Tab-separated table of C-alpha atoms in Angstrom:
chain	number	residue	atom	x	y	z
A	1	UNK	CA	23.311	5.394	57.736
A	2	UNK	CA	25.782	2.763	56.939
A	3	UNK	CA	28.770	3.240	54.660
A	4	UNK	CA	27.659	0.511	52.642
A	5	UNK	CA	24.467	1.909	52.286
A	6	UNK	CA	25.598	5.084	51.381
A	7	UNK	CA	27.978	3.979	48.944
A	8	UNK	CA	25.150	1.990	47.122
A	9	UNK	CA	22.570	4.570	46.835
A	10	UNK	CA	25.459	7.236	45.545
A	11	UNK	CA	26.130	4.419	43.422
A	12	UNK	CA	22.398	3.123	42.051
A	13	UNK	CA	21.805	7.828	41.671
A	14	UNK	CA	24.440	8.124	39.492
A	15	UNK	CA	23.054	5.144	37.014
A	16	UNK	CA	19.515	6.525	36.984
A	17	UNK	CA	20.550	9.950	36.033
A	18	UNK	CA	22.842	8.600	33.316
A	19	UNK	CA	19.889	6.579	32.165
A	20	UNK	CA	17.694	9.420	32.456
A	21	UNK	CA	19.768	11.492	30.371
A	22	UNK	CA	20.498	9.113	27.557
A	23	UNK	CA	24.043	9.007	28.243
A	24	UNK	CA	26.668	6.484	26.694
A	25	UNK	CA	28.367	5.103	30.053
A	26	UNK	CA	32.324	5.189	29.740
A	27	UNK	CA	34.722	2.462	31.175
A	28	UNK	CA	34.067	3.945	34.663
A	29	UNK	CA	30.144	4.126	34.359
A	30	UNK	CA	30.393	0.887	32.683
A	31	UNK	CA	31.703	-0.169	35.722
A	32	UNK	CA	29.708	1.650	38.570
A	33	UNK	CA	26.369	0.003	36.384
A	34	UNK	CA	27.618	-3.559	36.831
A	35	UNK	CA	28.138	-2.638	40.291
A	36	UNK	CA	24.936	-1.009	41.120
A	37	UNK	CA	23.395	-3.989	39.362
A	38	UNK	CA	25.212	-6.370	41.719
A	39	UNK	CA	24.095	-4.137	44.690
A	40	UNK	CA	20.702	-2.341	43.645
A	41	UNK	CA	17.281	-3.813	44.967
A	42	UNK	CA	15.283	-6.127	43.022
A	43	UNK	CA	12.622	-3.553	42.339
A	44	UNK	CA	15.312	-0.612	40.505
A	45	UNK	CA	17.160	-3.477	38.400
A	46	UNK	CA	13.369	-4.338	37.330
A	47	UNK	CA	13.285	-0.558	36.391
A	48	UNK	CA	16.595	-0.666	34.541
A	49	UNK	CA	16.041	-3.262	32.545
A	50	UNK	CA	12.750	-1.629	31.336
A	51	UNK	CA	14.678	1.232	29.709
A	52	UNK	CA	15.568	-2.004	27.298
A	53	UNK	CA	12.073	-2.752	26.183
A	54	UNK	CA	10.898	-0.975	23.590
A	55	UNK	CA	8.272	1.699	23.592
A	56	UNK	CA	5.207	0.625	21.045
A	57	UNK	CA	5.084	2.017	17.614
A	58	UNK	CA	1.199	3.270	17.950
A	59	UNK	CA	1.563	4.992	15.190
A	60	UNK	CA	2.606	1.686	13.568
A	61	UNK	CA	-0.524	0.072	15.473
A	62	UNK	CA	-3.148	2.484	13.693
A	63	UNK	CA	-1.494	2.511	10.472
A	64	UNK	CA	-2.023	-1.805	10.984
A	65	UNK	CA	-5.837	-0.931	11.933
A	66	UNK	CA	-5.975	1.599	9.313
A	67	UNK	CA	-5.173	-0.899	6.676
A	68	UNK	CA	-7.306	-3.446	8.366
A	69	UNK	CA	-10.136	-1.006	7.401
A	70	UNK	CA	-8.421	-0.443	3.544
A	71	UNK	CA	-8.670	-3.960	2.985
A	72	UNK	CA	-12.339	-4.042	4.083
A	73	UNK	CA	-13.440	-4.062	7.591
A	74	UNK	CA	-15.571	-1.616	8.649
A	75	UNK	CA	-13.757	-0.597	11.489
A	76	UNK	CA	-10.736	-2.088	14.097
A	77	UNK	CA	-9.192	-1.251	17.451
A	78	UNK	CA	-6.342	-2.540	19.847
A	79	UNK	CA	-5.597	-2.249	23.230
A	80	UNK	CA	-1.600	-2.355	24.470
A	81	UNK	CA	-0.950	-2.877	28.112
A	82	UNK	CA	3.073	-2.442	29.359
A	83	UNK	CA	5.383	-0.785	31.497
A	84	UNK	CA	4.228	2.638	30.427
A	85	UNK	CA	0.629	2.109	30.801
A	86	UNK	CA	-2.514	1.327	28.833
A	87	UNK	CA	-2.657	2.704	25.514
A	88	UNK	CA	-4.688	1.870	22.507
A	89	UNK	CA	-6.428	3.191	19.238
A	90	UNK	CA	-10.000	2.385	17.578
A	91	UNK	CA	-10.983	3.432	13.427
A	92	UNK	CA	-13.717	3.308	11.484
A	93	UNK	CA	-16.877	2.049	12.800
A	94	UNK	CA	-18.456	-0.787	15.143
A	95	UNK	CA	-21.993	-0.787	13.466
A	96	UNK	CA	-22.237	0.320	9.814
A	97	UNK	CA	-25.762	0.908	9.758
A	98	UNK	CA	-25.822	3.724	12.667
A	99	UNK	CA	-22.133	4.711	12.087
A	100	UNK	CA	-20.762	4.605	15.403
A	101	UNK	CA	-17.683	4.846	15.675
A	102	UNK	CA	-15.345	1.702	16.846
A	103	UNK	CA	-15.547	1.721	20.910
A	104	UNK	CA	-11.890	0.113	22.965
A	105	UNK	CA	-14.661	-0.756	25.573
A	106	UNK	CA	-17.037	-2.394	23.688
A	107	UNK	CA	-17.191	-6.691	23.444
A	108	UNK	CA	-17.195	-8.777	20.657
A	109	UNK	CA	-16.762	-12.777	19.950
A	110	UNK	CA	-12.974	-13.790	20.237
A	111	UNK	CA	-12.639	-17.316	17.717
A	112	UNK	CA	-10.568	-19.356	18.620
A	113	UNK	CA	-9.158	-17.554	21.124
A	114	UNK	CA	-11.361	-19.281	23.398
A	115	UNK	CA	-9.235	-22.278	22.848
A	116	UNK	CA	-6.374	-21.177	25.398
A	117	UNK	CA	-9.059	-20.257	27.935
A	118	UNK	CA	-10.366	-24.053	27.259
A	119	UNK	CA	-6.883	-25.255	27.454
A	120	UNK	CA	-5.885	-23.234	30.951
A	121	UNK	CA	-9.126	-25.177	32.621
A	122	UNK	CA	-8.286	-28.615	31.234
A	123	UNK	CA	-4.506	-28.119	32.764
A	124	UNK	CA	-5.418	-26.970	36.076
A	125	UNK	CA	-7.493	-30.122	35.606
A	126	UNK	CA	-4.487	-32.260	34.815
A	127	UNK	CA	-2.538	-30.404	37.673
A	128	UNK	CA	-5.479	-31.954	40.204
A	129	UNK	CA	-4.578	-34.862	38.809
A	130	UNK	CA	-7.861	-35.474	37.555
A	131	UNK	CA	-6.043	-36.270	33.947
A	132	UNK	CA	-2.739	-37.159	32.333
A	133	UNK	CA	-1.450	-35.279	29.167
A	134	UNK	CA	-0.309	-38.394	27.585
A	135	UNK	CA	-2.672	-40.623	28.488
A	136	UNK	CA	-5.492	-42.013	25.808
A	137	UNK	CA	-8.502	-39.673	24.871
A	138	UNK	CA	-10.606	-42.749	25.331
A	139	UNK	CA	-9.643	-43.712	28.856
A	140	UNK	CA	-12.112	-40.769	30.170
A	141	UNK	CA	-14.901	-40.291	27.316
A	142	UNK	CA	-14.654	-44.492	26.492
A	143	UNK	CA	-15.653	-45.041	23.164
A	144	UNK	CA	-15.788	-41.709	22.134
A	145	UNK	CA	-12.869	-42.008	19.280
A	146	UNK	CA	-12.126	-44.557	17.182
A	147	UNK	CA	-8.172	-44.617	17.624
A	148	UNK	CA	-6.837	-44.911	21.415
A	149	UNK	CA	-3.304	-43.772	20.234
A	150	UNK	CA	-5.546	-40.159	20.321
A	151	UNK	CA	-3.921	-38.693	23.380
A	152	UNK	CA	-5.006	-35.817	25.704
A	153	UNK	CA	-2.112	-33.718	24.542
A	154	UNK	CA	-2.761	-34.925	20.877
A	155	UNK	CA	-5.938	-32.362	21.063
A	156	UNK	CA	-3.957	-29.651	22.890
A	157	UNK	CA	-1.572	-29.691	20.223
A	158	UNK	CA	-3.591	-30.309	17.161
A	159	UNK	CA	-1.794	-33.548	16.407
A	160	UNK	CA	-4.442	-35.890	16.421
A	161	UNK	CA	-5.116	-36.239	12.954
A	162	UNK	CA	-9.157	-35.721	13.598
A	163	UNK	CA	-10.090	-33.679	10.957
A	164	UNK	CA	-11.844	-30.273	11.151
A	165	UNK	CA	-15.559	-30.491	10.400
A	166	UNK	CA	-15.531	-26.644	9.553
A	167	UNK	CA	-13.937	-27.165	6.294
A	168	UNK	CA	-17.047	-28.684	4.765
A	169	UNK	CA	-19.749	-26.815	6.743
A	170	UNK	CA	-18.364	-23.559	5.630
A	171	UNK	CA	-17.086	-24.654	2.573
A	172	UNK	CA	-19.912	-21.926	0.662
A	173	UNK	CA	-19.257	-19.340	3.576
A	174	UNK	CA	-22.368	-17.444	3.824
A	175	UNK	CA	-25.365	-20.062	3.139
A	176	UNK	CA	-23.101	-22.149	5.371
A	177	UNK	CA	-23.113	-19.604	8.131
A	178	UNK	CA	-26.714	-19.308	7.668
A	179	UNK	CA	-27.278	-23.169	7.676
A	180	UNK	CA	-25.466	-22.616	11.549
A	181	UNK	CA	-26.431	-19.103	12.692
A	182	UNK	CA	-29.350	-20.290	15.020
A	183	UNK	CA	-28.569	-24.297	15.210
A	184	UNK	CA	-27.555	-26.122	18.814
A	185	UNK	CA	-25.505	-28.679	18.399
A	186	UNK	CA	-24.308	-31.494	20.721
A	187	UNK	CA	-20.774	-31.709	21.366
A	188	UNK	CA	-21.366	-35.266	20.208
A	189	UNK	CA	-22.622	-34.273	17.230
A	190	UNK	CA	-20.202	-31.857	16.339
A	191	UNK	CA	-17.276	-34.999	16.761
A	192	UNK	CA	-19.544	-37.425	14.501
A	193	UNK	CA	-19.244	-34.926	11.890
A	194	UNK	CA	-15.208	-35.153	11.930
A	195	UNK	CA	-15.150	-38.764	12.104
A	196	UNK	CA	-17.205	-38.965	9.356
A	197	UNK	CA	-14.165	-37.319	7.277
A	198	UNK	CA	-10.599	-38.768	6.184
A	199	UNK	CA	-8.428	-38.400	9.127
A	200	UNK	CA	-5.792	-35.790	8.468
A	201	UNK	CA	-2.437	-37.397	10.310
A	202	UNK	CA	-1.717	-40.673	12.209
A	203	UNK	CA	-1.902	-39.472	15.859
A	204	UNK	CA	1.084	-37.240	16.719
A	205	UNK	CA	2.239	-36.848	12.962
A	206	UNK	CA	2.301	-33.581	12.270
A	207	UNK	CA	0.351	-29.934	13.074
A	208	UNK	CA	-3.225	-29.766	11.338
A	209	UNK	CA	-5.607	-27.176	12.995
A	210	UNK	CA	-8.735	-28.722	14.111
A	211	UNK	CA	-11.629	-27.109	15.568
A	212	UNK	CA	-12.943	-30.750	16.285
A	213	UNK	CA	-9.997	-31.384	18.575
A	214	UNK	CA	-11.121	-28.559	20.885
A	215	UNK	CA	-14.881	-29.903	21.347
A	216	UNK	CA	-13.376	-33.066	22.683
A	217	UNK	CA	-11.368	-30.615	24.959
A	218	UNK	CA	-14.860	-28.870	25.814
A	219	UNK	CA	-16.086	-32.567	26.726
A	220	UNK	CA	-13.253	-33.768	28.426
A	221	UNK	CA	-13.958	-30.339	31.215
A	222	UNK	CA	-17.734	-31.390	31.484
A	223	UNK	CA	-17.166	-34.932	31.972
A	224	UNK	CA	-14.176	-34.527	34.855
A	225	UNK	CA	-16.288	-31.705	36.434
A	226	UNK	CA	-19.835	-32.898	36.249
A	227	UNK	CA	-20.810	-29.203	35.448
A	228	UNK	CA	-21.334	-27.149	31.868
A	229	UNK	CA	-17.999	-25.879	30.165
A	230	UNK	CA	-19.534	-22.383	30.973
A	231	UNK	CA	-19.279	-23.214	34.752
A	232	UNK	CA	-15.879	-23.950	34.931
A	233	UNK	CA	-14.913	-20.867	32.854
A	234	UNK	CA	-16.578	-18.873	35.648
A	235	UNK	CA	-15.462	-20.230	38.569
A	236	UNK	CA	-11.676	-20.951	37.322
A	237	UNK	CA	-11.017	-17.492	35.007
A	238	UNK	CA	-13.356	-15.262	34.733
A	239	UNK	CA	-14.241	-15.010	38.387
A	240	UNK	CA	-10.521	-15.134	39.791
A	241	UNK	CA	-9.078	-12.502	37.380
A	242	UNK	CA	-12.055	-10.000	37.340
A	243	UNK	CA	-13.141	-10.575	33.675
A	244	UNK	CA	-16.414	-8.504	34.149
A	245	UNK	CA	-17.193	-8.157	30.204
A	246	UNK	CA	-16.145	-11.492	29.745
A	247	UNK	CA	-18.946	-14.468	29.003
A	248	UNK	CA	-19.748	-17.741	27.495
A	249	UNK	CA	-23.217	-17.438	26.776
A	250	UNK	CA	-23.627	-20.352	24.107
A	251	UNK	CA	-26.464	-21.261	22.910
A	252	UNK	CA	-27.979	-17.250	23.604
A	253	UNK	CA	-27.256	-15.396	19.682
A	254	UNK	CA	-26.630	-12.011	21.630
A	255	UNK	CA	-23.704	-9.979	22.758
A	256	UNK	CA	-24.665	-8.203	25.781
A	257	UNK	CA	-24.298	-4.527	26.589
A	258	UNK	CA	-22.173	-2.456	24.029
A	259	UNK	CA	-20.618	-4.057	21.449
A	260	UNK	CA	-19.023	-4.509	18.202
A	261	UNK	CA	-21.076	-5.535	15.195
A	262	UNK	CA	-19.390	-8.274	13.283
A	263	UNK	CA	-19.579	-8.261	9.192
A	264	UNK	CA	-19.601	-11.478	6.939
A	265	UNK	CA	-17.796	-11.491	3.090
A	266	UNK	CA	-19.387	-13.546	0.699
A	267	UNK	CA	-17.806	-15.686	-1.625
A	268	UNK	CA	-18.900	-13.695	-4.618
A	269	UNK	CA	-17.194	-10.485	-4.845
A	270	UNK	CA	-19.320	-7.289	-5.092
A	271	UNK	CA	-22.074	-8.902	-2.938
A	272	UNK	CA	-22.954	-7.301	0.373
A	273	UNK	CA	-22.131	-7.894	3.768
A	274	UNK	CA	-23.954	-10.165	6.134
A	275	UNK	CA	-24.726	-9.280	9.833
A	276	UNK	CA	-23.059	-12.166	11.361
A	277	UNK	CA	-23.401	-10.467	15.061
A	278	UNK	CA	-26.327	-12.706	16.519
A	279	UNK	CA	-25.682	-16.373	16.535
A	280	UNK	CA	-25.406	-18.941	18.919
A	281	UNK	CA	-21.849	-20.188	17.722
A	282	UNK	CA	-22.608	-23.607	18.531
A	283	UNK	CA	-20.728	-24.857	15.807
A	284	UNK	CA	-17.560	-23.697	17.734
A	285	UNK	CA	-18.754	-24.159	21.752
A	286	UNK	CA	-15.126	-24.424	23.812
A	287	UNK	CA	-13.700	-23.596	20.385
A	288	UNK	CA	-14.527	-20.678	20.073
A	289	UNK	CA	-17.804	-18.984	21.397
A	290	UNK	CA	-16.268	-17.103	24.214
A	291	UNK	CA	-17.076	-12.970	24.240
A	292	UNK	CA	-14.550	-10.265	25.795
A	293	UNK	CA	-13.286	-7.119	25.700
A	294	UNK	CA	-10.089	-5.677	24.913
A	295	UNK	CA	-9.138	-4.854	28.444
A	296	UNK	CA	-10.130	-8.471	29.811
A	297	UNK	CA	-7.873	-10.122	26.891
A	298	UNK	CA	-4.781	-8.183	28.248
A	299	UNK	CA	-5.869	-9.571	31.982
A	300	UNK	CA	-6.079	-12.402	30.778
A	301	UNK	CA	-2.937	-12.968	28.812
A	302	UNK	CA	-0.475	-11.042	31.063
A	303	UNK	CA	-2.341	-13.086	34.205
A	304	UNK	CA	-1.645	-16.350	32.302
A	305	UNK	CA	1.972	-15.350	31.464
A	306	UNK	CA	2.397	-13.983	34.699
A	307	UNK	CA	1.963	-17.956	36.550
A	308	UNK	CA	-1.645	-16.747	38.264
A	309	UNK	CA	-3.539	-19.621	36.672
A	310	UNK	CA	-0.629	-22.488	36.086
A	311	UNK	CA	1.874	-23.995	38.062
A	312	UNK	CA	5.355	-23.215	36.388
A	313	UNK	CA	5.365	-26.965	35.340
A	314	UNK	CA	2.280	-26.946	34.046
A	315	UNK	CA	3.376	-23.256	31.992
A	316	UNK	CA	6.570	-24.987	30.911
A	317	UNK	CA	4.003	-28.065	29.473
A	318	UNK	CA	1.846	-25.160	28.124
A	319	UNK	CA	4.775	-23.363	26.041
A	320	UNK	CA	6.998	-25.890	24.510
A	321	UNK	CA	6.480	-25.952	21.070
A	322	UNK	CA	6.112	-27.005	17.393
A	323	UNK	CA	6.418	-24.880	13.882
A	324	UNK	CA	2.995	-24.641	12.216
A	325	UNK	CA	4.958	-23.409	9.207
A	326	UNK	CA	8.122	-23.097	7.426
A	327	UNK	CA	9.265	-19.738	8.248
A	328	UNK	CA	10.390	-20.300	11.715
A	329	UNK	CA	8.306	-17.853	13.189
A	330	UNK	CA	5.138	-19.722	14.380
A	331	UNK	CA	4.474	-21.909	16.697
A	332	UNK	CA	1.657	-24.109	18.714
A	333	UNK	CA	1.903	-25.277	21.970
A	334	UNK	CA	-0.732	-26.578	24.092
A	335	UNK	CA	-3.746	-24.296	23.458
A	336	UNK	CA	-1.149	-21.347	22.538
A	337	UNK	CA	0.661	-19.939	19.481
A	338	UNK	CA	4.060	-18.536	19.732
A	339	UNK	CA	5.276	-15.827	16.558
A	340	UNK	CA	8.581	-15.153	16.580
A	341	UNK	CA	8.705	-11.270	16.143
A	342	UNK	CA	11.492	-9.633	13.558
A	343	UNK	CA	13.427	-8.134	16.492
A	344	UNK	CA	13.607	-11.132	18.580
A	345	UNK	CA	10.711	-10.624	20.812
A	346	UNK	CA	8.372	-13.951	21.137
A	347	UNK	CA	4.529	-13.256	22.103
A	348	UNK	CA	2.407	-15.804	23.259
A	349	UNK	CA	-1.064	-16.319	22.883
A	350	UNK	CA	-3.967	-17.075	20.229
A	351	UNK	CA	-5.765	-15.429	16.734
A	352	UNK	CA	-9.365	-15.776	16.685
A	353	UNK	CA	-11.754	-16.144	13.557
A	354	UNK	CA	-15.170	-16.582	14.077
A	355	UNK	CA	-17.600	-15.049	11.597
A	356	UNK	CA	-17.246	-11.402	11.277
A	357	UNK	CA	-14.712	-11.065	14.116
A	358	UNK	CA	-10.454	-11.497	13.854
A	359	UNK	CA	-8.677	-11.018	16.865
A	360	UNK	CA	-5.643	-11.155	18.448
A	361	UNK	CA	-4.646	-11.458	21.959
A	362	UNK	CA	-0.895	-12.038	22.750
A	363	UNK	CA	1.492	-11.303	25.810
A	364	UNK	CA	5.307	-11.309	26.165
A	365	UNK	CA	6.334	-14.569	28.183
A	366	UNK	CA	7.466	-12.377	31.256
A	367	UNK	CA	3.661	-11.113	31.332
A	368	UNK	CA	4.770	-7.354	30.819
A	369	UNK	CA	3.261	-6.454	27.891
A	370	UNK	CA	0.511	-7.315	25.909
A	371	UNK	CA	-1.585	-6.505	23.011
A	372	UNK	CA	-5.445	-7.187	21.640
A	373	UNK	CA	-6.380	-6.570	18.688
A	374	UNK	CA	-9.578	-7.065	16.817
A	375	UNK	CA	-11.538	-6.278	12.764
A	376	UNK	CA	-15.233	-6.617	12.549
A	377	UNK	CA	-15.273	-8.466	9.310
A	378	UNK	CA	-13.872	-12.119	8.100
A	379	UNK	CA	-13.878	-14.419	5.080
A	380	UNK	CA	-10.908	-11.420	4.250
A	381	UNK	CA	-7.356	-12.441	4.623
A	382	UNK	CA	-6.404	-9.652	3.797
A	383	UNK	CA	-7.523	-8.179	6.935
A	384	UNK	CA	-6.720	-10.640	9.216
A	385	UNK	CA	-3.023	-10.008	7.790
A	386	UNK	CA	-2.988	-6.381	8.314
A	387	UNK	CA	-4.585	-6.860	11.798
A	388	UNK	CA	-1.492	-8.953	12.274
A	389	UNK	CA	0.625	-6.009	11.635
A	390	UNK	CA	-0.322	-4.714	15.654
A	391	UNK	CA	1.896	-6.854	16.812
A	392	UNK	CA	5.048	-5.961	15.398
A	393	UNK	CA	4.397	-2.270	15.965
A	394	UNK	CA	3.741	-3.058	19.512
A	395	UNK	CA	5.801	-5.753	21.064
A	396	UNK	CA	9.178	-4.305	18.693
A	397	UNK	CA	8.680	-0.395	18.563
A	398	UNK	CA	9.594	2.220	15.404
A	399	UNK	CA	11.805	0.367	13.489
A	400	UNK	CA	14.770	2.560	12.265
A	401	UNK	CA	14.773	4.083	9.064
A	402	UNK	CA	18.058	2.902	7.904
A	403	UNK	CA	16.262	-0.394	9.383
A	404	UNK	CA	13.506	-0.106	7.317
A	405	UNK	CA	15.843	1.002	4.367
A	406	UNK	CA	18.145	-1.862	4.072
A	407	UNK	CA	15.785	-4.451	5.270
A	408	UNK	CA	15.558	-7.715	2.637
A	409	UNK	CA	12.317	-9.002	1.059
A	410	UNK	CA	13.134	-12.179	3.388
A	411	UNK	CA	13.465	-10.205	6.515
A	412	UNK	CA	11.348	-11.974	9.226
A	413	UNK	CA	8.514	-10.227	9.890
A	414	UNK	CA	5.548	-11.383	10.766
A	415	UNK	CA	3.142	-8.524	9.592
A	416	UNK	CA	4.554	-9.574	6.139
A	417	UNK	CA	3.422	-12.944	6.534
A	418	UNK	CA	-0.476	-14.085	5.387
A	419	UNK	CA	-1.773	-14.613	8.754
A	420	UNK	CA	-2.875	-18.053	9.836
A	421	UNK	CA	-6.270	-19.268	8.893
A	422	UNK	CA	-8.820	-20.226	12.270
A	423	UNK	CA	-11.590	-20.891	9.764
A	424	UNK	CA	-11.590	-21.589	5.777
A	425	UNK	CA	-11.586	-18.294	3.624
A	426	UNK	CA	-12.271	-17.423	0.250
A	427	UNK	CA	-10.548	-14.102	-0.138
């Protein structure tokens, strides 16, 4: 064997056990670990530098789900996916009328979630050149919009200013459900109701959430591929990364195989919960009527992280950024949300609200860990805040308890924060 050879794997040894034994390197060590960093193969500094990442608080993660459940859903679960493996935990129940218990494998309707799958098939789109981000809504669906200033990236971004139709048509949440549960719309339809409404912003004003902006999106795909939204789904996601449990089944009301049961506040408190499970969500479409599991949103966030869908231009496009608030911890890029974690960690994905279902799905930018998280009841912020919760036990670990202690009332942290609304809410 060489003597440089030798010299480095003496070297890259004596780092690990330190590591291994939790030892404070002195001046020397200090020294030998700079070296062996200069020296060691790609794959051990990889290793290394995971001893930095901290493990997940799943205690923290349950105690989130647990007070999911407190605050009234009938049961919650999430699935974390790192350097340590899969872990996850599931309470209370998935169907409240034969009490089973809440199932990690089992599928259920992601929201709005569905909006980064939309926006990863209208990039790879643009990345065909079959589209420009800046270019005028109106220069591929002609007519469509009243306002040409309405760029593609306008709807990415929710700066367009069209305003979402959902406020009014759930305004009375449950008889507005109802009014929707078994209804097929057009996506036509479903813009004519926006533009019948005050526009929010001029055209790239300001952030204002719009479900309407991601039916134009849904549009835009069927019109530059000639085939259903649900085709290009298939062939450019769900087939390529192996999402098996994964579907878009719109206008069919049912959740195939096993699956969560999602649950339905009323406004008026003391009232009982609706069955919101079957419906054909075509109020939403490439909004948000895509189903999953817990395992396929971790694919599909730490695939999308990871460059296996978008060019790194195209992922640099994706994750630049605007606040959505005034706490400098959340952000919207195209299709994507960024939070801002309290110990410096930024996750990247999308919350999901579609009756009876919040989730979460979220990845680290490097792809290495991720988190999904989901509560089988809505129009109840309160649970869709303490589902938030998951994510700071996962992506930043136990805090300290001299942490914890001496942390202020302003501390940033996002599981203090109300979490952002997908859909109006009453409670």
């Amino acid at each position: 064997m060489p003597l440089t050879s030798h010299r480095r794997l003496v070297v890259s040894a004596t780092v690990i056990a330190a590591l291994a034994a939790g030892v404070s390197p002195a001046t020397g060590a200090s020294a030998a670990t700079r070296q062996a960093s200069a020296a060691a193969p790609q794959g051990l500094a990889a290793r290394v530098a995971a001893t930095a990442v901290p493990a997940p608080d799943m205690e923290g993660v349950a105690a989130a789900l647990n007070a999911a459940v407190a605050n009234g859903a009938p049961g919650a679960m999430a699935r974390f996916s790192g350097p340590g493996g899969v872990r996850s935990r599931a309470v209370g129940v998935q169907d409240r009328v034969n009490g089973t218990p809440m199932d990690i494998g089992s599928r259920f309707r992601i929201g709005s979630v569905s909006k980064t799958f939309s926006t990863v098939v209208l990039l790879q789109l643009a990345q065909e050149g079959r589209l420009a981000l800046d270019a005028p809504v109106d220069a591929y669906l002609p007519g469509l919009l009243p306002d040409d200033r309405i760029t593609v990236r306008h709807l990415l971004t929710h700066r367009s200013g069209l305003a979402d139709y959902t406020d009014p048509m759930f305004d009375r949440t449950v008889p507005g459900f109802e009014s929707v549960r078994n209804k097929v719309f057009g996506y036509r339809e479903l813009v004519n109701l926006s533009l019948a409404l005050p526009r929010t912003t001029e055209p790239g004003a300001s952030y204002m959430y719009s479900n309407a902006n991601f039916v134009v999106v849904g549009m835009l795909i069927e019109k530059l591929t000639g085939r259903p939204v649900a085709d290009a789904y298939q062939r450019r996601i769900f087939g390529p990364l192996g999402l098996r449990h994964t579907s878009y089944v719109h206008p069919d009301t049912r959740i195939a195989g096993r699956h969560v049961r999602g649950y339905l506040y009323p406004d008026t408190a003391g009232e009982p919960l609706v069955d919101s499970t079957e419906q054909t969500v075509s109020w939403a479409q490439s909004a948000g009527a895509v189903i999953s599991d817990a395992a396929d949103l971790n694919t599909f966030t730490t695939a999308l992280a990871r460059g296996r869908l978008l060019s790194p231009a195209m992922m640099a496009e994706m994750t630049a950024v605007t606040p959505t608030d005034t706490t400098n911890t959340r952000f919207y890029g195209l299709g994507l949300r960024r939070y801002d974690l309290s110990c410096g960690t930024r996750v990247y994905g999308h919350t999901g609200t579609v009756q009876g279902f919040y989730t979460y799905a979220f990845s680290t930018r490097d792809g290495r860990r991720s988190l999904s998280a989901v509560a089988n009841s809505t129009n109840r912020g309160a649970v869709n805040t303490a589902l938030g919760g998951t994510l700071e036990a996962a992506f930043c670990g136990k805090k300290p308890a001299s942490a914890a202690r001496s942390a202020s009332p302003a501390a940033r942290d996002s599981s203090s924060l109300p979490a952002e609304r997908d859909l109006p809410e009453r409670h």
